[in-house]
């Protein structure tokens, strides 16, 4: 099918930075950390909650690895509730919530044999094993589906829950009962309590049959089997799920009342005996060479498996050794996902078109002769930016040996279970005669304003922010997006239609719709195609419901550059109320003084984000539009955490040096959970400095100010008090 295009050009500066061998200085790193947190958080929501990924697996992994690299070099830039400390995404509304008895984790990734060798070497170092000592692993295909946890008590299925954010998932019990591969009653003598983890997926033949039926019924076909499986399981009507051909592979477990076995391989055999389907390609390997050989075998047979996979998972076989190795914050130390290389196809690039995004970024899109890549028909692909088309990276170094991409070229297109494909190489021997190098536009195709590429930027941006219709539409789409106002019945399609008809030009217009007369009025809406009295009334009710909005959602909805969902929540927690936030931004206008210092001292707010927020507030047009919007709204203060008898409630804490009992992220999260504010810098307003080994200038400043300085042990004793 034709892939919906979500412009990823804004990722290219981050991808270029991720490919660069040298790390940036601290100021540039702070900006990259802010942007990476925003992009990765949005990607988590799109993949885990919306079943509609808009960033490729390879790019997601590359960006996440770059974020880790930056935070290793600049640990003080680690943000509270960083994506590195999260698994999946929060469960969406419409389903009851289930708290997992044991967290559902993600997996660390490897991309080449060297990564697997390093994984094996790490395991041996951690366990004190010599290279020649025996050590076994299991190797199994990594299914590209939807993770599911099944809880059995007394051998009977009690509930089924999606991964959610790893802690809390969606209750999909009724839907799971319709899946043939999920037993309702276990065979043999299972443990009294047994949580089985596995993957819901759809086979290729079943996917093709489902899409054929969707097309005949006039319904929208699914993008790929993973989306089809996830969407089918997440139906509020279980009869729809029952009509969909879903399958389930079991590969792990959560809470147990007694052990299943002593090894991973024996435990899988036990699950099979209890009535679960397990993957027949799972193999026990006793050497690194055997692991890589099995990876090659699975890669070679990938196209004939009949279902989508995106890698091979290695796990230490001995469960006692798994227990010794333990867990990181989001991944087990004893497992690694070895990703498969992207699948490719060859097709012709017919035209290069430019799309304009919310921030004015000009994003080149390849319009292709439709071609099947990894079981999905592709007709659009990203070309990243001007440099990528010209055959160079952001530093000017050649890529593709310096070969440019032209309209009419025959190109390779690749994807790896992703929604957005990419143009890779150019087949020069098939380049049609007379083709010309592509000239990237110097003006915006939507409004004619100059398109400027600032020094150090990989992306050209339209300068006509106030007159550019493309930017206005994209900002309105962002305003009503799921993590912002999330107005039911007012999605991207409706916003675009209302904008082009002149009904909605800025956010306040949305709330004024029902009270208007003439075009855009309630009466006029009922005459539009697809609308009736009932649907119009539902829309106006949904809009009225969102006149009361959480502070974090409002900040995110404003679309301030560099402020993502995580950053918006951080700002909301730090300032508490809209008046306090707005007054602080006003006071920081000159980018100096106490208000500016406090903004920059918030742990997770770097100078790039701080400047973006202050600049936004001090554009007259923005403030006027904000005033018109706020006249309709009641902004709820940020919720304070439960802080009964907390010894640090209301105090400002700074962590410095190396923490040995917990990660920096865990320490910050615990402090914030007890009502403390975590700052990235020491000042006279700091109450406690927690100093570990290696603490330097921050400890020195704390001593000079006479502040309370605690060791990690003293800090933990205070909390456990």
Short mmCIF file of N, CA, C and O in Angstrom, two decimals, residues 37 175 257 444 560 572 671 674:
data_model
loop_
_atom_site.label_atom_id
_atom_site.label_comp_id
_atom_site.label_asym_id
_atom_site.label_seq_id
_atom_site.Cartn_x
_atom_site.Cartn_y
_atom_site.Cartn_z
N UNK A 37 15.71 13.63 23.13
CA UNK A 37 14.66 13.22 24.08
C UNK A 37 13.28 13.42 23.45
O UNK A 37 12.39 12.57 23.56
N UNK A 175 -9.99 -9.87 24.36
CA UNK A 175 -9.45 -10.01 23.01
C UNK A 175 -8.49 -11.19 22.93
O UNK A 175 -8.51 -11.98 21.97
N UNK A 257 5.26 -18.70 40.72
CA UNK A 257 5.20 -19.21 42.09
C UNK A 257 6.26 -20.27 42.32
O UNK A 257 6.59 -20.58 43.48
N UNK A 444 10.24 28.97 -0.25
CA UNK A 444 9.26 28.00 0.24
C UNK A 444 8.24 27.70 -0.85
O UNK A 444 7.65 28.63 -1.42
N UNK A 560 6.65 24.85 20.85
CA UNK A 560 7.91 25.57 21.00
C UNK A 560 9.05 24.66 20.55
O UNK A 560 9.13 23.51 20.96
N UNK A 572 6.51 22.07 33.48
CA UNK A 572 5.29 22.16 34.28
C UNK A 572 5.57 21.83 35.75
O UNK A 572 5.09 22.52 36.65
N UNK A 671 13.87 11.26 44.07
CA UNK A 671 13.80 12.56 44.73
C UNK A 671 12.54 13.31 44.29
O UNK A 671 11.81 13.88 45.12
N UNK A 674 9.36 12.15 45.78
CA UNK A 674 9.17 12.56 47.17
C UNK A 674 8.97 14.07 47.31
O UNK A 674 9.05 14.61 48.40
#
